[in-house]
Amino acid sequence: NAGVIQTPRHKVTGKGQEATLWCEPISGHSAVFWYRQTIVQGLEFLTYFRNQAPIDDSGMPKERFSAQMPNQSHSTLKIQSTQPQDSAVYLCASSPRDWGTNTGQLYFGEGSKLTVL
Amino acid sequence: QQKVQQSPESLTVSEGAMASLNCTFSDGTSNNFRWYRQHSAKGLEVLVSIFSDGEKEEGRFTAHLNRANLHVSLHIREPQPSDSAVYLCAVSIPSGGSNYKLTFGKGTLLTVTP
């Protein structure tokens, strides 16, 4: 079991450029999450997919952030016109069942550290 | 909106001494509590999950939940230097079908000295 794989591990972009982050969930997992982690805010929920369908994107900044899950083996988080305040570690997580049950477990990747200069 | 606060912000203990971490939450309907550990520049590792009042043990890690007091704690027995990491408390609520959404505390940085 390779775990949740996130690429790139580190990305540096200039202000105004686009950044795309990739996540490969654990094979067979039906739920995929994106979280953002900063020193000031801690871990914040961004968005949730279940069986590839978007379920909740209430944590996503609406104008520049978008997430997709085109197939069960990967999800992408795209940030357009990046700003310095977007600098954070973006964590992807997957779960082997319909997350929300008491027995469901969430497995996190090691994160993609985005730095916007 | 759920608020999750952890204390202390940092804690240093000697190898072998008990380490105790605290987490308070604001929503009394919360029913799903998890403790995660995060080593530097790594992902989150789940340590113990607890869903009802009382105690839940997973190896050297024991969680205590008291929902009436809006409090959940983590106790680490015989900590080792390799346990030095940030410990995160995560809570979810069942209402509105959004019990999948975890709210995290900002963490406790634990340092275990030899």
Short mmCIF file of C-alpha atoms in Angstrom, two decimals:
data_model
loop_
_atom_site.label_atom_id
_atom_site.label_comp_id
_atom_site.label_asym_id
_atom_site.label_seq_id
_atom_site.Cartn_x
_atom_site.Cartn_y
_atom_site.Cartn_z
CA ASN A 1 0.00 0.00 0.00
CA ALA A 2 1.75 3.15 -1.25
CA GLY A 3 -0.41 5.55 0.72
CA VAL A 4 -1.79 8.82 -0.60
CA ILE A 5 0.64 10.30 -3.10
CA GLN A 6 0.90 14.03 -3.62
CA THR A 7 2.95 15.82 -6.25
CA PRO A 8 4.84 18.03 -6.36
CA ARG A 9 6.15 18.02 -2.80
CA HIS A 10 7.37 21.57 -3.21
CA LYS A 11 6.32 24.24 -5.67
CA VAL A 12 7.47 27.83 -5.94
CA THR A 13 5.50 30.21 -8.12
CA GLY A 14 5.53 33.91 -8.83
CA LYS A 15 2.58 36.05 -7.89
CA GLY A 16 -0.13 35.82 -10.53
CA GLN A 17 0.95 32.45 -11.91
CA GLU A 18 -1.11 29.28 -11.87
CA ALA A 19 -0.35 26.31 -9.65
CA THR A 20 -1.73 22.79 -10.01
CA LEU A 21 -1.35 20.19 -7.31
CA TRP A 22 -2.00 16.47 -7.81
CA CYS A 23 -3.24 13.80 -5.51
CA GLU A 24 -3.40 10.05 -6.03
CA PRO A 25 -5.65 8.49 -3.37
CA ILE A 26 -5.18 5.01 -2.03
CA SER A 27 -6.58 2.51 -4.52
CA GLY A 28 -10.18 1.63 -3.76
CA HIS A 29 -10.84 4.62 -1.55
CA SER A 30 -14.11 6.35 -2.30
CA ALA A 31 -13.66 9.65 -0.45
CA VAL A 32 -11.04 12.30 -1.22
CA PHE A 33 -10.43 15.48 0.71
CA TRP A 34 -8.26 18.55 0.32
CA TYR A 35 -7.10 20.53 3.35
CA ARG A 36 -4.84 23.57 3.62
CA GLN A 37 -2.37 23.99 6.48
CA THR A 38 -0.77 27.24 7.59
CA ILE A 39 0.92 28.29 10.80
CA VAL A 40 -1.70 30.94 11.50
CA GLN A 41 -4.90 29.10 10.58
CA GLY A 42 -3.86 25.51 11.14
CA LEU A 43 -5.62 22.86 9.06
CA GLU A 44 -8.64 24.07 7.11
CA PHE A 45 -11.09 22.00 5.09
CA LEU A 46 -11.23 22.93 1.42
CA THR A 47 -13.26 20.36 -0.50
CA TYR A 48 -14.58 16.78 -0.52
CA PHE A 49 -15.29 14.24 -3.29
CA ARG A 50 -17.19 11.01 -2.89
CA ASN A 51 -17.01 8.45 -5.69
CA GLN A 52 -15.46 11.22 -7.82
CA ALA A 53 -18.47 13.51 -7.39
CA PRO A 54 -17.96 16.88 -5.70
CA ILE A 55 -19.90 16.88 -2.45
CA ASP A 56 -18.77 19.94 -0.54
CA ASP A 57 -16.52 22.78 -1.66
CA SER A 58 -17.53 25.18 1.08
CA GLY A 59 -13.94 25.74 2.15
CA MET A 60 -12.67 26.74 -1.26
CA PRO A 61 -11.96 30.40 -1.98
CA LYS A 62 -14.43 30.78 -4.81
CA GLU A 63 -12.69 32.95 -7.31
CA ARG A 64 -9.30 31.37 -7.87
CA PHE A 65 -9.45 27.84 -6.48
CA SER A 66 -10.90 24.82 -8.23
CA ALA A 67 -10.70 21.10 -7.65
CA GLN A 68 -11.50 18.18 -9.88
CA MET A 69 -11.52 14.43 -9.73
CA PRO A 70 -11.66 13.20 -13.33
CA ASN A 71 -11.16 9.57 -12.37
CA GLN A 72 -10.89 7.47 -9.24
CA SER A 73 -7.11 7.49 -9.31
CA HIS A 74 -6.40 11.18 -9.09
CA SER A 75 -7.62 14.58 -8.02
CA THR A 76 -6.24 18.02 -8.80
CA LEU A 77 -6.33 21.32 -6.98
CA LYS A 78 -5.77 24.32 -9.21
CA ILE A 79 -5.04 27.82 -8.00
CA GLN A 80 -5.20 30.59 -10.56
CA SER A 81 -3.49 33.93 -10.21
CA THR A 82 -1.66 32.82 -7.07
CA GLN A 83 -1.16 35.31 -4.27
CA PRO A 84 1.38 35.26 -1.41
CA GLN A 85 -1.42 34.43 1.02
CA ASP A 86 -1.97 31.16 -0.87
CA SER A 87 1.40 29.96 0.46
CA ALA A 88 0.61 26.88 2.53
CA VAL A 89 0.90 23.13 2.68
CA TYR A 90 -1.96 21.53 0.78
CA LEU A 91 -2.88 18.11 2.12
CA CYS A 92 -4.89 15.46 0.35
CA ALA A 93 -6.57 12.64 2.23
CA SER A 94 -8.61 9.60 1.25
CA SER A 95 -10.91 7.21 3.05
CA PRO A 96 -11.88 3.64 2.19
CA ARG A 97 -15.57 4.10 2.81
CA ASP A 98 -18.23 6.72 2.82
CA TRP A 99 -16.48 8.93 5.32
CA GLY A 100 -18.66 10.04 8.17
CA THR A 101 -19.20 6.70 9.80
CA ASN A 102 -17.55 6.10 13.11
CA THR A 103 -15.39 3.39 11.68
CA GLY A 104 -14.18 5.32 8.68
CA GLN A 105 -10.54 6.30 8.75
CA LEU A 106 -8.83 9.13 6.92
CA TYR A 107 -5.37 8.71 5.44
CA PHE A 108 -3.31 11.79 4.62
CA GLY A 109 -0.59 12.36 2.08
CA GLU A 110 2.59 14.20 2.98
CA GLY A 111 1.36 17.39 1.39
CA SER A 112 2.42 19.82 -1.30
CA LYS A 113 4.16 22.91 -0.01
CA LEU A 114 3.28 25.91 -2.16
CA THR A 115 5.33 29.07 -1.90
CA VAL A 116 4.14 32.16 -3.78
CA LEU A 117 6.78 34.85 -4.11
CA GLN B 1 -19.14 27.33 13.95
CA GLN B 2 -17.16 24.64 15.70
CA LYS B 3 -14.08 25.86 17.54
CA VAL B 4 -11.38 23.43 18.60
CA GLN B 5 -8.64 24.59 20.94
CA GLN B 6 -5.62 22.66 22.11
CA SER B 7 -3.41 23.15 25.11
CA PRO B 8 -0.65 23.51 25.84
CA GLU B 9 0.82 24.93 22.64
CA SER B 10 4.06 23.17 23.43
CA LEU B 11 5.10 20.55 25.92
CA THR B 12 8.46 19.08 26.83
CA VAL B 13 8.65 15.83 28.75
CA SER B 14 11.41 13.45 29.65
CA GLU B 15 11.61 10.06 28.02
CA GLY B 16 9.40 7.64 29.93
CA ALA B 17 7.26 10.26 31.67
CA MET B 18 3.57 10.51 30.87
CA ALA B 19 2.58 13.21 28.37
CA SER B 20 -0.91 14.69 28.58
CA LEU B 21 -2.48 16.85 25.89
CA ASN B 22 -5.82 18.64 26.01
CA CYS B 23 -8.47 19.59 23.49
CA THR B 24 -11.71 21.51 24.00
CA PHE B 25 -14.47 21.89 21.48
CA SER B 26 -17.45 24.20 21.31
CA ASP B 27 -20.23 22.12 19.74
CA GLY B 28 -21.83 19.73 22.19
CA THR B 29 -23.30 17.62 19.38
CA SER B 30 -19.80 16.58 18.29
CA ASN B 31 -19.59 12.82 18.13
CA ASN B 32 -16.38 11.95 16.32
CA PHE B 33 -12.96 12.71 17.84
CA ARG B 34 -9.56 11.83 16.51
CA TRP B 35 -6.00 12.45 17.51
CA TYR B 36 -3.39 12.73 14.79
CA ARG B 37 0.37 13.07 14.91
CA GLN B 38 2.42 15.02 12.39
CA HIS B 39 6.17 14.73 12.19
CA SER B 40 7.98 17.60 10.55
CA ALA B 41 7.13 17.93 6.83
CA LYS B 42 5.13 14.72 6.91
CA GLY B 43 1.51 13.77 6.60
CA LEU B 44 -0.87 13.09 9.46
CA GLU B 45 -0.86 9.74 11.22
CA VAL B 46 -4.00 8.77 13.09
CA LEU B 47 -3.32 7.65 16.65
CA VAL B 48 -6.67 7.01 18.25
CA SER B 49 -10.33 7.64 17.46
CA ILE B 50 -13.05 7.90 20.09
CA PHE B 51 -16.80 8.26 19.66
CA SER B 52 -18.35 7.87 23.11
CA ASP B 53 -17.58 9.15 26.58
CA GLY B 54 -14.89 7.29 28.41
CA GLU B 55 -11.53 5.95 27.46
CA LYS B 56 -10.05 4.41 24.33
CA GLU B 57 -6.58 2.89 24.27
CA GLU B 58 -4.42 2.21 21.23
CA GLY B 59 -1.04 0.93 22.31
CA ARG B 60 0.71 3.67 24.30
CA PHE B 61 -1.92 6.25 23.35
CA THR B 62 -5.10 6.71 25.40
CA ALA B 63 -7.87 9.16 24.63
CA HIS B 64 -10.38 10.32 27.25
CA LEU B 65 -13.63 11.92 26.15
CA ASN B 66 -16.03 13.91 28.30
CA ARG B 67 -18.62 15.47 26.05
CA ALA B 68 -20.46 17.18 28.92
CA ASN B 69 -17.26 19.11 29.62
CA LEU B 70 -16.53 19.56 25.90
CA HIS B 71 -13.14 18.00 26.47
CA VAL B 72 -11.04 15.27 24.97
CA SER B 73 -7.50 14.45 26.04
CA LEU B 74 -4.63 12.32 24.84
CA HIS B 75 -2.21 10.60 27.17
CA ILE B 76 1.00 9.10 25.90
CA ARG B 77 2.53 6.42 28.08
CA GLU B 78 6.32 6.05 28.15
CA PRO B 79 7.00 8.59 25.40
CA GLN B 80 10.15 8.20 23.33
CA PRO B 81 12.17 10.86 21.49
CA SER B 82 10.63 9.50 18.27
CA ASP B 83 7.25 10.67 19.59
CA SER B 84 8.40 14.28 19.26
CA ALA B 85 5.93 15.79 16.80
CA VAL B 86 2.88 18.04 16.53
CA TYR B 87 -0.27 16.41 17.90
CA LEU B 88 -3.56 17.47 16.37
CA CYS B 89 -7.05 17.07 17.73
CA ALA B 90 -9.86 16.75 15.14
CA VAL B 91 -13.59 16.88 15.77
CA SER B 92 -16.67 16.47 13.60
CA ILE B 93 -20.37 16.97 14.18
CA PRO B 94 -23.24 14.84 12.86
CA SER B 95 -25.70 17.57 12.02
CA GLY B 96 -26.71 18.51 8.53
CA GLY B 97 -25.10 15.46 6.97
CA SER B 98 -21.69 17.09 7.22
CA ASN B 99 -20.13 14.75 9.74
CA TYR B 100 -17.37 14.09 7.25
CA LYS B 101 -15.88 17.54 7.86
CA LEU B 102 -13.16 17.51 10.49
CA THR B 103 -12.31 20.70 12.38
CA PHE B 104 -8.75 20.66 13.65
CA GLY B 105 -7.09 22.35 16.56
CA LYS B 106 -3.82 24.14 15.92
CA GLY B 107 -1.81 21.46 17.62
CA THR B 108 0.50 20.81 20.52
CA LEU B 109 4.21 20.55 19.80
CA LEU B 110 5.56 17.70 21.92
CA THR B 111 9.26 17.36 22.55
CA VAL B 112 10.53 14.25 24.31
CA THR B 113 14.03 14.59 25.72
CA PRO B 114 16.31 11.59 26.31
#
